[in-house]
Short mmCIF file of C-alpha atoms and ligand atoms in Angstrom, two decimals:
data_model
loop_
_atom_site.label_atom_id
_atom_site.label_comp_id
_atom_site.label_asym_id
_atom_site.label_seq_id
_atom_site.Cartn_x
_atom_site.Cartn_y
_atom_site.Cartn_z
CA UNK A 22 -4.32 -29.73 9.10
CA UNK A 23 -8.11 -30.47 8.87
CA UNK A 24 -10.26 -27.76 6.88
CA UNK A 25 -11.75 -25.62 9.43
CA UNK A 26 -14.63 -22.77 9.61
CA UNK A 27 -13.27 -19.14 10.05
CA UNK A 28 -14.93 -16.13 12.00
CA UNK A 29 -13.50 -13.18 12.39
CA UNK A 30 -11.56 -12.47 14.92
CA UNK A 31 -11.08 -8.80 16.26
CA UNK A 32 -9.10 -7.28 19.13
CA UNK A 33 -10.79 -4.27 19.00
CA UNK A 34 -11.15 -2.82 15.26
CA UNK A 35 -7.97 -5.21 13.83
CA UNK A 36 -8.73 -8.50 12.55
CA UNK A 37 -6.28 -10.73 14.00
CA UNK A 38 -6.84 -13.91 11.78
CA UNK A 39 -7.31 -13.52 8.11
CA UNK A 40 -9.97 -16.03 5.84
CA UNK A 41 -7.83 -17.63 2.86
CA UNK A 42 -10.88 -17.45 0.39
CA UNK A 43 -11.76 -13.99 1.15
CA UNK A 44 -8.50 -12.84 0.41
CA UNK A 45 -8.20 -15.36 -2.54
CA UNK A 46 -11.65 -13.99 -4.15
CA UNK A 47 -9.95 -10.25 -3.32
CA UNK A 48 -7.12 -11.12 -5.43
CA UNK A 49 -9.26 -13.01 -8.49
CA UNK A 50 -11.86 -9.55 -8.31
CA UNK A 51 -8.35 -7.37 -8.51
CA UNK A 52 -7.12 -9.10 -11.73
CA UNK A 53 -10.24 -9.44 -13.25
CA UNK A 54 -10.16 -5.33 -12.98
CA UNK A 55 -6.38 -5.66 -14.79
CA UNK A 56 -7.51 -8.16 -17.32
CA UNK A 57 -10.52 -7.05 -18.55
CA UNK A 58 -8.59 -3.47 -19.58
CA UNK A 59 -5.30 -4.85 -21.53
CA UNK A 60 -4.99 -4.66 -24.62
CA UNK A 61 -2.61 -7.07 -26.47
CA UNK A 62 -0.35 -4.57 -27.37
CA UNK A 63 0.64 -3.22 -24.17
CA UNK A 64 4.24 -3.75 -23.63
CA UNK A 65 6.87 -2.09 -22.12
CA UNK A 66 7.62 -3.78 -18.68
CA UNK A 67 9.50 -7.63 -18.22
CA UNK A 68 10.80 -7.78 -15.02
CA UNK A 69 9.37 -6.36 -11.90
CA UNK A 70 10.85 -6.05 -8.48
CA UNK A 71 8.10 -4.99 -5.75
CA UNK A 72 8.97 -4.59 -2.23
CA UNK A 73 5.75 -4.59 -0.28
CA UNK A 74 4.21 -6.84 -2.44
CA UNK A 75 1.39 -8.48 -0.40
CA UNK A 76 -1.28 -6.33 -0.27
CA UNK A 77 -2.57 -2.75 -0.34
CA UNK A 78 -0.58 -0.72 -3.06
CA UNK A 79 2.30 -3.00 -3.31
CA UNK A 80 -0.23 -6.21 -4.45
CA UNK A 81 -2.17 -4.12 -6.61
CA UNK A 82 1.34 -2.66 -8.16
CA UNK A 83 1.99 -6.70 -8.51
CA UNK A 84 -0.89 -7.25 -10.32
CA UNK A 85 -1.36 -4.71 -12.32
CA UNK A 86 2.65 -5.93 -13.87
CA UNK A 87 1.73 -9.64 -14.63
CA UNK A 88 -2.06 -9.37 -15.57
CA UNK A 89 -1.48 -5.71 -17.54
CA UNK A 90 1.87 -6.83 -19.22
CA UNK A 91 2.50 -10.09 -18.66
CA UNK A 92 5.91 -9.23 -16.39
CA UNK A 93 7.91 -11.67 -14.45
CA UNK A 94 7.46 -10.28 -10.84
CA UNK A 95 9.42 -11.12 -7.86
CA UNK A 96 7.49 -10.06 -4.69
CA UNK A 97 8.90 -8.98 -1.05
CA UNK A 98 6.80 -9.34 1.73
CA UNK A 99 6.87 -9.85 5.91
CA UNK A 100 3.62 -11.81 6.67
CA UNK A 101 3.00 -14.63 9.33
CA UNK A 102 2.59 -18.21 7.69
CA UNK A 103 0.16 -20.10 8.91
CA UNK A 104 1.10 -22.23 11.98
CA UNK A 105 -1.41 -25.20 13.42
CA UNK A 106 -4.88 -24.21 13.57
CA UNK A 107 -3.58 -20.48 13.91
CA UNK A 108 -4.43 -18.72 10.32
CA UNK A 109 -1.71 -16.70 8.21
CA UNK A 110 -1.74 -13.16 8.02
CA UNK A 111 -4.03 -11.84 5.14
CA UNK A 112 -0.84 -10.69 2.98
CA UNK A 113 0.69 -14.09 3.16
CA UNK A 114 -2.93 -15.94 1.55
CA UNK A 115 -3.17 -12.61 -0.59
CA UNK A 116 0.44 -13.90 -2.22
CA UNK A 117 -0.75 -17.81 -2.11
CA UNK A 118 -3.72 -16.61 -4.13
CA UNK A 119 -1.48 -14.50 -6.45
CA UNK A 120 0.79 -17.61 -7.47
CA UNK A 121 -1.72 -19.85 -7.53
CA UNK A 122 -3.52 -17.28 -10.46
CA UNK A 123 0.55 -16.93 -11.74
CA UNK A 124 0.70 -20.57 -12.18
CA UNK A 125 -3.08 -20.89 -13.95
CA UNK A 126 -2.18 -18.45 -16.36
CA UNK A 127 1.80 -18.89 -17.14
CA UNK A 128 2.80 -15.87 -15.42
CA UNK A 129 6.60 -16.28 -13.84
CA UNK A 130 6.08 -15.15 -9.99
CA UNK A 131 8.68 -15.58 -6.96
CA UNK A 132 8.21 -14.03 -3.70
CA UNK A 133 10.61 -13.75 -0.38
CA UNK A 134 8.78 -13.75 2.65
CA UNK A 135 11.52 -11.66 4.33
CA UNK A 136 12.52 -8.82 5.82
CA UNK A 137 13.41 -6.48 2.81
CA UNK A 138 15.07 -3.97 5.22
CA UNK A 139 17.96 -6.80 5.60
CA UNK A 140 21.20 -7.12 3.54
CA UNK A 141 20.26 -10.62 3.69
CA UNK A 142 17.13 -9.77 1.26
CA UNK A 143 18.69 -7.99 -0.85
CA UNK A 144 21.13 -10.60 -1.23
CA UNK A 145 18.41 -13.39 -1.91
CA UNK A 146 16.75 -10.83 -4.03
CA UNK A 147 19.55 -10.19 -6.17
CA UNK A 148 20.35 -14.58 -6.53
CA UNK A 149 16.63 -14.87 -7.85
CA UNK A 150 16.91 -11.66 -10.23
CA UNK A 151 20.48 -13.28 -11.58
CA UNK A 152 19.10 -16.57 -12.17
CA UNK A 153 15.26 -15.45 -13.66
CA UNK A 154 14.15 -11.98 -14.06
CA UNK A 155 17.45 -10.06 -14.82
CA UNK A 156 17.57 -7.21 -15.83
CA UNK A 157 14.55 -5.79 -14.00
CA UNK A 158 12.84 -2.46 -15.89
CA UNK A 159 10.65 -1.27 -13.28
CA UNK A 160 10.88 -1.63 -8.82
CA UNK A 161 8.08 -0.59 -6.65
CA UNK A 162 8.87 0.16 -3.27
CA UNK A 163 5.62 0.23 -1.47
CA UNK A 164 6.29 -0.53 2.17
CA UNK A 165 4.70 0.35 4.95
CA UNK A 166 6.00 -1.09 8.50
CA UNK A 167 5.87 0.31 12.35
CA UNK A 168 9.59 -0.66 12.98
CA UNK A 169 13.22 -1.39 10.73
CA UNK A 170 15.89 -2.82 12.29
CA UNK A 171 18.99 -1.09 10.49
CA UNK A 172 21.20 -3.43 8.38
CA UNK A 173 24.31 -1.95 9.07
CA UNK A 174 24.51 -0.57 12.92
CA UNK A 175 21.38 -3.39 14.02
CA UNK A 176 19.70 -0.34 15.72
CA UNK A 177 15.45 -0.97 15.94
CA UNK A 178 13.70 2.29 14.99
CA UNK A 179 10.04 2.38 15.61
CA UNK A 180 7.91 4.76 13.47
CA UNK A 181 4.48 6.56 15.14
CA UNK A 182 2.11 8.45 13.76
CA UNK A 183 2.12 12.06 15.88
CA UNK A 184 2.34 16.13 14.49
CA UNK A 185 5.43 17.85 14.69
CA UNK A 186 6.12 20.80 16.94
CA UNK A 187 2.41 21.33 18.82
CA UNK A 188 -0.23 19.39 19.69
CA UNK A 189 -2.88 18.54 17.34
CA UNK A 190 -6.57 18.23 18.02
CA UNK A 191 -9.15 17.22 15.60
CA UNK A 192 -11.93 14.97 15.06
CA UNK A 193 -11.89 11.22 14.61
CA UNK A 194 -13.52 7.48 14.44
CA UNK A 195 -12.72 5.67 17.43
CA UNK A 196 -12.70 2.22 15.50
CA UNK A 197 -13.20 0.22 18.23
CA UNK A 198 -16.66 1.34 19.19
CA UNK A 199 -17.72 3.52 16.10
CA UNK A 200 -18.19 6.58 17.70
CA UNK A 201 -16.91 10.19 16.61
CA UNK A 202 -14.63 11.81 19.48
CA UNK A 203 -12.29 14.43 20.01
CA UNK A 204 -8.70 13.12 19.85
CA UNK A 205 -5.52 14.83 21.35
CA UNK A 206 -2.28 13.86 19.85
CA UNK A 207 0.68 15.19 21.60
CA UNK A 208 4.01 16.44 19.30
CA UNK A 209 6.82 14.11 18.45
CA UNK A 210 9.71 14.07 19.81
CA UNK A 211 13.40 14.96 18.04
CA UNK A 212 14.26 11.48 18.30
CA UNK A 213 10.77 10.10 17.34
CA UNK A 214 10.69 11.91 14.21
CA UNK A 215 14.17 10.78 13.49
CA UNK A 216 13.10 7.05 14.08
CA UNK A 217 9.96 7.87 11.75
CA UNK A 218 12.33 8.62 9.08
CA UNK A 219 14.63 5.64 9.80
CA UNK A 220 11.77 3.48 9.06
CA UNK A 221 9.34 5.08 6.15
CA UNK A 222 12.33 7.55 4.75
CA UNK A 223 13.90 6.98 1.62
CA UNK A 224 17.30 5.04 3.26
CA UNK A 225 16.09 1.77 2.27
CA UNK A 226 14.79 2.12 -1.13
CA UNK A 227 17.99 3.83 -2.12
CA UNK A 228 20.00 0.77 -0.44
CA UNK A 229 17.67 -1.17 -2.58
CA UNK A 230 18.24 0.63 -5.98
CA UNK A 231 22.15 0.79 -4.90
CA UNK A 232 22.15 -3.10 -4.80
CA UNK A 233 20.35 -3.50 -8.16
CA UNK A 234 22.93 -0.88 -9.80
CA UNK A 235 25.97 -2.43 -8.33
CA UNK A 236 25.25 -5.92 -9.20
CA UNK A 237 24.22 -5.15 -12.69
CA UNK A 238 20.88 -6.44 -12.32
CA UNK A 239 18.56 -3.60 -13.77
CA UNK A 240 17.56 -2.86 -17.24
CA UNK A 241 18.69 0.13 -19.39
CA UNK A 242 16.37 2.55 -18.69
CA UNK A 243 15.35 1.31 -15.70
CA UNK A 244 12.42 2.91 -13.51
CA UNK A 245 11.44 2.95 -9.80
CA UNK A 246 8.73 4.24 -7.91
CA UNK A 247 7.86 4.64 -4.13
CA UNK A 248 4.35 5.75 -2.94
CA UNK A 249 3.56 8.81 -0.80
CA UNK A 250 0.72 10.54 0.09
CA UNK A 251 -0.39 14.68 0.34
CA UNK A 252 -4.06 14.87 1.00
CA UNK A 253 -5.94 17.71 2.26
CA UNK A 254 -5.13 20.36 4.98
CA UNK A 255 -7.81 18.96 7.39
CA UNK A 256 -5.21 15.53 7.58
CA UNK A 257 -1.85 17.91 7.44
CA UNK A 258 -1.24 18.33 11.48
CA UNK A 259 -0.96 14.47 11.02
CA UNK A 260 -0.03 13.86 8.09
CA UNK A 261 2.04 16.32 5.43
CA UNK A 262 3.39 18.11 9.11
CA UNK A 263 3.37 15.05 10.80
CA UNK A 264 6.28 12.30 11.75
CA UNK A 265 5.23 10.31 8.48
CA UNK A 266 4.95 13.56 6.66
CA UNK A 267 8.80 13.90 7.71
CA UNK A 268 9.93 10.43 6.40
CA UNK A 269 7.72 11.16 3.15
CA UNK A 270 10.32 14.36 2.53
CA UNK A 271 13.08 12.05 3.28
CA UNK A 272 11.64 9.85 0.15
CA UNK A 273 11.35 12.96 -1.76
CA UNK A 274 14.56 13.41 -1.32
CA UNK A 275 16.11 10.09 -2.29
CA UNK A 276 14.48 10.15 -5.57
CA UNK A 277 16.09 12.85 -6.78
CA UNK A 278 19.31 10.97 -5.69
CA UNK A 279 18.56 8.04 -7.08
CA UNK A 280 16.83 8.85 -10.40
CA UNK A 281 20.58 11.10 -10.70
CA UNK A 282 22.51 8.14 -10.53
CA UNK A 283 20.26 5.76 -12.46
CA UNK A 284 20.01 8.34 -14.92
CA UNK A 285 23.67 8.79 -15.11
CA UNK A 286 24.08 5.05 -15.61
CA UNK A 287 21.39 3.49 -17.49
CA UNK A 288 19.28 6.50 -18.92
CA UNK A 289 16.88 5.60 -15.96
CA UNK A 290 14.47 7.22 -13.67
CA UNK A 291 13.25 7.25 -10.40
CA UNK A 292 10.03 8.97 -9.11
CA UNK A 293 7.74 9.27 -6.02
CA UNK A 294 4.01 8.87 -7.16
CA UNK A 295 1.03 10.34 -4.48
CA UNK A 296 -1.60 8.18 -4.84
CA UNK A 297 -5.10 8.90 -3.10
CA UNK A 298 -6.00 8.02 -0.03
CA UNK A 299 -7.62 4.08 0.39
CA UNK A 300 -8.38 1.70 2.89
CA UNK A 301 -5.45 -0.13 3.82
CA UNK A 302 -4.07 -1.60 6.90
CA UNK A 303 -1.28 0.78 7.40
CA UNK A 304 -4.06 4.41 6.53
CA UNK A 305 -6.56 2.83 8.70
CA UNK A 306 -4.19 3.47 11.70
CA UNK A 307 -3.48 6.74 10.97
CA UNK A 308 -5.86 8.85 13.73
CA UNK A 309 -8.28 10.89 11.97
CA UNK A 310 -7.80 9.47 8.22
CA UNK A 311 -10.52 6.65 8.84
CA UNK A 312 -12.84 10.09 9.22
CA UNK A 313 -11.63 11.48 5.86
CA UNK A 314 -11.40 7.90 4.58
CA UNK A 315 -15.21 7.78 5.18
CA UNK A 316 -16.39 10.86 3.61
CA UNK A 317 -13.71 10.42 0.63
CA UNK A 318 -15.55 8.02 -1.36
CA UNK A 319 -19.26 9.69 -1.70
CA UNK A 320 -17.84 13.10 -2.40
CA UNK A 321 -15.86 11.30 -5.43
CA UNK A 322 -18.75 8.29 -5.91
CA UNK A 323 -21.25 11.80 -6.72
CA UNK A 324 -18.66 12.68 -9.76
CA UNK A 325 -18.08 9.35 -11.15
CA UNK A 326 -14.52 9.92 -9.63
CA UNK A 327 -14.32 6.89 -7.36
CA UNK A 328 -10.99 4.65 -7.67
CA UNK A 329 -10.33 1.77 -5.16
CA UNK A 330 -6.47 0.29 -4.97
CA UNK A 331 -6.64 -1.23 -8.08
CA UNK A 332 -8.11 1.19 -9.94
CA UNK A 333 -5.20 3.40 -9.39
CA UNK A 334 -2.47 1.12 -9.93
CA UNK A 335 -4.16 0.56 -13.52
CA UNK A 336 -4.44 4.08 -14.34
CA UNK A 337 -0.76 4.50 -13.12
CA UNK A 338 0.77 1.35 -15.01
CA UNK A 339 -1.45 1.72 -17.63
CA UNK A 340 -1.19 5.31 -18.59
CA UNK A 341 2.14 6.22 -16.73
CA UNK A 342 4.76 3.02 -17.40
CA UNK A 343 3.31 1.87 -20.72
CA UNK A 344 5.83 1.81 -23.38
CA UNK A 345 6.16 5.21 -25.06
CA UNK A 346 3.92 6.59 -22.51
CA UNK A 347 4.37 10.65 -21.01
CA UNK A 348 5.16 10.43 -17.38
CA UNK A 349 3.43 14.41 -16.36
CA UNK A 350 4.93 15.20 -13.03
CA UNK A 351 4.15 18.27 -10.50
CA UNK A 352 6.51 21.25 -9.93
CA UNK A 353 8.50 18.96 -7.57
CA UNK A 354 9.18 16.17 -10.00
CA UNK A 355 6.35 13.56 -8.43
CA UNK A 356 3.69 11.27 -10.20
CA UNK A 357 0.10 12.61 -8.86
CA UNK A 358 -2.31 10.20 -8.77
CA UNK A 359 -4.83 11.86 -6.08
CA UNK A 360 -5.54 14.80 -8.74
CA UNK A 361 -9.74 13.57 -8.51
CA UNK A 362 -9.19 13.22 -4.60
CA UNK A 363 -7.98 16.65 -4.47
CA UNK A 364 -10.19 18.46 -6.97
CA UNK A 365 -11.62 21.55 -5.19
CA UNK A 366 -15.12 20.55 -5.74
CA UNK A 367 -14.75 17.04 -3.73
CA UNK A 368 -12.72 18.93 -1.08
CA UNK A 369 -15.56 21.29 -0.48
CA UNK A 370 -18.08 18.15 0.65
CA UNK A 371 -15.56 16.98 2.91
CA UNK A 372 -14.89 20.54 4.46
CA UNK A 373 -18.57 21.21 4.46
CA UNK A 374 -19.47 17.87 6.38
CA UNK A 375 -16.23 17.37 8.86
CA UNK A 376 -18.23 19.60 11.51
CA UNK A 377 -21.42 18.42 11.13
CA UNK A 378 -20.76 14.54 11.54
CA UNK A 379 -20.93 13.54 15.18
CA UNK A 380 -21.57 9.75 16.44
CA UNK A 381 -25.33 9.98 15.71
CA UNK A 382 -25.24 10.97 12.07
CA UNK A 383 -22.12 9.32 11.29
CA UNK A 384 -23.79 7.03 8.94
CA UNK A 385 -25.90 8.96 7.24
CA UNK A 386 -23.40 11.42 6.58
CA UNK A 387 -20.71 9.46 5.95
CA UNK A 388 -20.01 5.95 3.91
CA UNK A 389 -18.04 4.42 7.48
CA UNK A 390 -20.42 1.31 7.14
CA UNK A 391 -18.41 1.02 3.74
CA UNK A 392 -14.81 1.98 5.38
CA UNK A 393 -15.51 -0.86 8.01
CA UNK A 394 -16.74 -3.42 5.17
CA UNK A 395 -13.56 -2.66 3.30
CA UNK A 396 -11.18 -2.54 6.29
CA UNK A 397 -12.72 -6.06 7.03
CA UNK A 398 -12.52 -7.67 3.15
CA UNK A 399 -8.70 -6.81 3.52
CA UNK A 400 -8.86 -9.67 5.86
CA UNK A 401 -11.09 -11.76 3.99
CA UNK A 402 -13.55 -11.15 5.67
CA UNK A 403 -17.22 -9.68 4.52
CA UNK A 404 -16.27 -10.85 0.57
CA UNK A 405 -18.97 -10.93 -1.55
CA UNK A 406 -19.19 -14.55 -2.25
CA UNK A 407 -17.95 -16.06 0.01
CA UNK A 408 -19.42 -19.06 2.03
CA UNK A 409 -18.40 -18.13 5.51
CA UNK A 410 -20.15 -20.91 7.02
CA UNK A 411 -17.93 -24.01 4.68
CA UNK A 412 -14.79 -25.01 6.37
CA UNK A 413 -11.67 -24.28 4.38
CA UNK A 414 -8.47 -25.01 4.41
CA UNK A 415 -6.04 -22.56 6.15
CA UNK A 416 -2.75 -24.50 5.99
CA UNK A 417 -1.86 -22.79 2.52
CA UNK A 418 1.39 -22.52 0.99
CA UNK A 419 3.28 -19.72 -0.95
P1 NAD B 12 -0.03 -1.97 3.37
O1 NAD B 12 0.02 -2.05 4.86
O2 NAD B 12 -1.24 -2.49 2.69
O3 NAD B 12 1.24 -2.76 2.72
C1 NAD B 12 2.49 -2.76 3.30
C2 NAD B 12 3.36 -3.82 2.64
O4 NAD B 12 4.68 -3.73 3.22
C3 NAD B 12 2.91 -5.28 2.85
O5 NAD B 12 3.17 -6.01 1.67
C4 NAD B 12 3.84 -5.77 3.96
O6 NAD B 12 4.07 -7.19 3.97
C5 NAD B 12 5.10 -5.03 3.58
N1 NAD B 12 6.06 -4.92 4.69
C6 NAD B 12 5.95 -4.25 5.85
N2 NAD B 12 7.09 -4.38 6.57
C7 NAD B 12 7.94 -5.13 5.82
C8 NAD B 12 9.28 -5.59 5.99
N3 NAD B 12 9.98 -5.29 7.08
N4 NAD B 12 9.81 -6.35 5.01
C9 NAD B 12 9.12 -6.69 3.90
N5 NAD B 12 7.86 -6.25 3.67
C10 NAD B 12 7.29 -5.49 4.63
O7 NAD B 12 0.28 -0.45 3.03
P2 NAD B 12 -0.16 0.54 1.84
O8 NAD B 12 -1.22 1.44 2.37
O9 NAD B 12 -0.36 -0.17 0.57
O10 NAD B 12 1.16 1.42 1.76
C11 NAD B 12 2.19 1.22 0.83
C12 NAD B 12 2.81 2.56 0.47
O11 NAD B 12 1.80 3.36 -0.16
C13 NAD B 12 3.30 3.34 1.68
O12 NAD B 12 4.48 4.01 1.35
C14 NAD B 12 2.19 4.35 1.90
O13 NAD B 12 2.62 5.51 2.56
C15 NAD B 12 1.78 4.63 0.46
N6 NAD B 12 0.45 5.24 0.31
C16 NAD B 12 -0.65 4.70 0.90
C17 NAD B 12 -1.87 5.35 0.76
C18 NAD B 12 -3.12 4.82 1.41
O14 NAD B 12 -4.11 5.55 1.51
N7 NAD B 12 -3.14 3.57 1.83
C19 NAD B 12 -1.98 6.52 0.01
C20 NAD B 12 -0.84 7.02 -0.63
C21 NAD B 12 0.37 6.38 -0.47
#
């Protein structure tokens, strides 16, 4: 395939193409944040196993275990390959870029471009883990996805985003013309909430672990982690309340099931960590987070509190999964990584602003230039630079 030159392309606020040297230069500014804090010495992780490894919290997690520790990392990821002129998805040049870095700097990587809510990748999974990273110490499970199709019964569950019992109205950005409206969201029903949990619950990460266990593939003292999210009461009709709020309970719930049996057979643990809110493409379609995700970063940004993806997946491999490191955990038994996000003193700007902004002062009182910039660079596009007008070459492999 020829080089060609690539311009966004939107339906509306998504990006439906993805530029492979924006997301390339995204990757190389996210290790350079990893490698310019390791020390040496820091040991304490081999073999990693991350599900949801192509971008947002799940690449960041990936990065933070080969450029922080040097770890072998296997990576599991759905994106779209690129196909004729048609580019690839930006997870899919996200993961080019990250073994093409892997290779430059003799770090192991292998990745399955696969449905990891299949038996099937779990089986492929556990081949590549037999034959190169076994025993894994540490597996991330960092997915976010609208729909599962269940391994066992082949039923398709389809998770939304809507509160739980009554309507919720509140505030938001509608992202397709940048303008502040009121938005309605009707309650979920029984068997929506159900189908939420199907797909973000904890039933595949503990048919993950499961796997691991019975084919003797993970460490002594193995770890896992999956990611959830709290944030503020302003977000709870939505969020904490809401249909993902439901599934995030259901995780909650597996980790105390699986951290029992992986303690009971290797010494192990398992924990959910709540990391702050950032701009990803699965928050960004949340209704009414792109608000909060807008007035987030200045109220932190005024305190020197400001973390981006990265910058959270260092402070949690870093401080949290280092050898000999504490893990402190809340009265529930979770990681908490949005402590700064939900210090009283940032929660009071955003509480003090949400009624004030309105379409006309949206930008002044808010950083939503900055949320668009960054919902753009996770496509590549709008990288600091990068030559948007030089053709490049999209046809890139894994
Ligand atoms: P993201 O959309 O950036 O990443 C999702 C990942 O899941 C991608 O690698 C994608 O390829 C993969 N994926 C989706 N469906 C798949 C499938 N069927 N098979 C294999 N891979 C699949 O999302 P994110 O925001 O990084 O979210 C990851 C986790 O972090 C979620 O559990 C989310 O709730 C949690 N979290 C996110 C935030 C936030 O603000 N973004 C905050 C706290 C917690």
């Amino acid at each position: 395939m020829p080089e060609q030159v690539i311009k966004r392309k939107s339906r509306g606020f998504i990006c439906v193409n993805a530029h492979p040297e924006g997301c390339r230069q995204n990757v190389s500014r996210q290790i350079g944040a990893i490698a310019s804090h390791t020390q040496s010495s820091r040991a304490g992780l081999k073999n990693v196993l991350v599900i949801g490894a192509s971008t947002g919290y799940g690449l960041a997690s990936r990065i933070a275990a080969a450029w922080g520790f040097g770890a072998r990392t296997l990576g599991i990821f759905f994106e779209r390959p690129p196909e004729g002129v048609k580019t690839a998805s930006a997870g899919f040049y996200n993961s080019a870029a990250f073994h093409e870095f892997a290779r430059r700097d003799n770090l192991f990587a292998s990745s399955l471009n696969t449905d990891a809510f299949s038996d099937l990748a779990k089986k492929q999974a556990a081949e590549i883990i037999r034959s190169q990273l076994a025993p894994i110490d540490l597996v991330i499970y960092s997915l976010a996805s609208p729909r599962r199709v269940h391994p066992r019964t082949g039923e398709v569950f389809n998770s939304v985003l809507k509160p739980v019992g009554q309507a919720f109205t509140n505030k938001t950005i509608d992202l397709d013309v940048g303008k502040v409206v009121q938005v309605t969201l009707e309650p979920a029903s029984e068997k929506e909430i159900a189908d939420t949990v199907a797909v973000m619950g904890g039933e595949d990460w503990e048919m993950w672990m499961e796997a691991l266990l019975a084919e003797g593939l993970l460490a002594p003292g193995a770890r896992t982690l999956a990611y959830s999210y709290i944030g503020p009461q302003v977000t709870w009709p939505i969020y904490r309340d809401g249909t993902i709020g439901q599934a995030k309970k259901d995780l909650d719930a597996a980790s105390k099931r699986i951290n029992a049996k992986l303690n009971a057979k290797l010494g192990g643990r398992a924990w959910v960590s709540v990391n702050k809110a950032v701009v990803t493409q699965a928050s960004s379609a949340i209704p009414v987070v792109p608000l909060y995700l807008s007035l987030l970063p200045p109220a932190l940004r005024a305190r020197r509190l400001d973390e981006g993806t990265i910058e959270q997946m260092r402070r949690l491999f870093f401080d949290y999964l280092s050898e000999g490191a504490t893990v402190p955990t809340d009265d529930a038994g979770r990681i908490r990584l949005d402590d700064r996000e939900m210090r009283a003193d940032v929660q009071s700007d955003i509480t003090r602003l949400w009624p004030q902004v309105t379409t006309e002062n949206l930008r002044d009182l808010s950083a939503y230039d900055d949320f668009q910039r960054e919902f753009r660079s996770l496509f590549g596009f709008e990288v600091e630079g990068v030559d948007y007008e030089a053709a490049v070459e999209t046809d890139v492999q894994l």
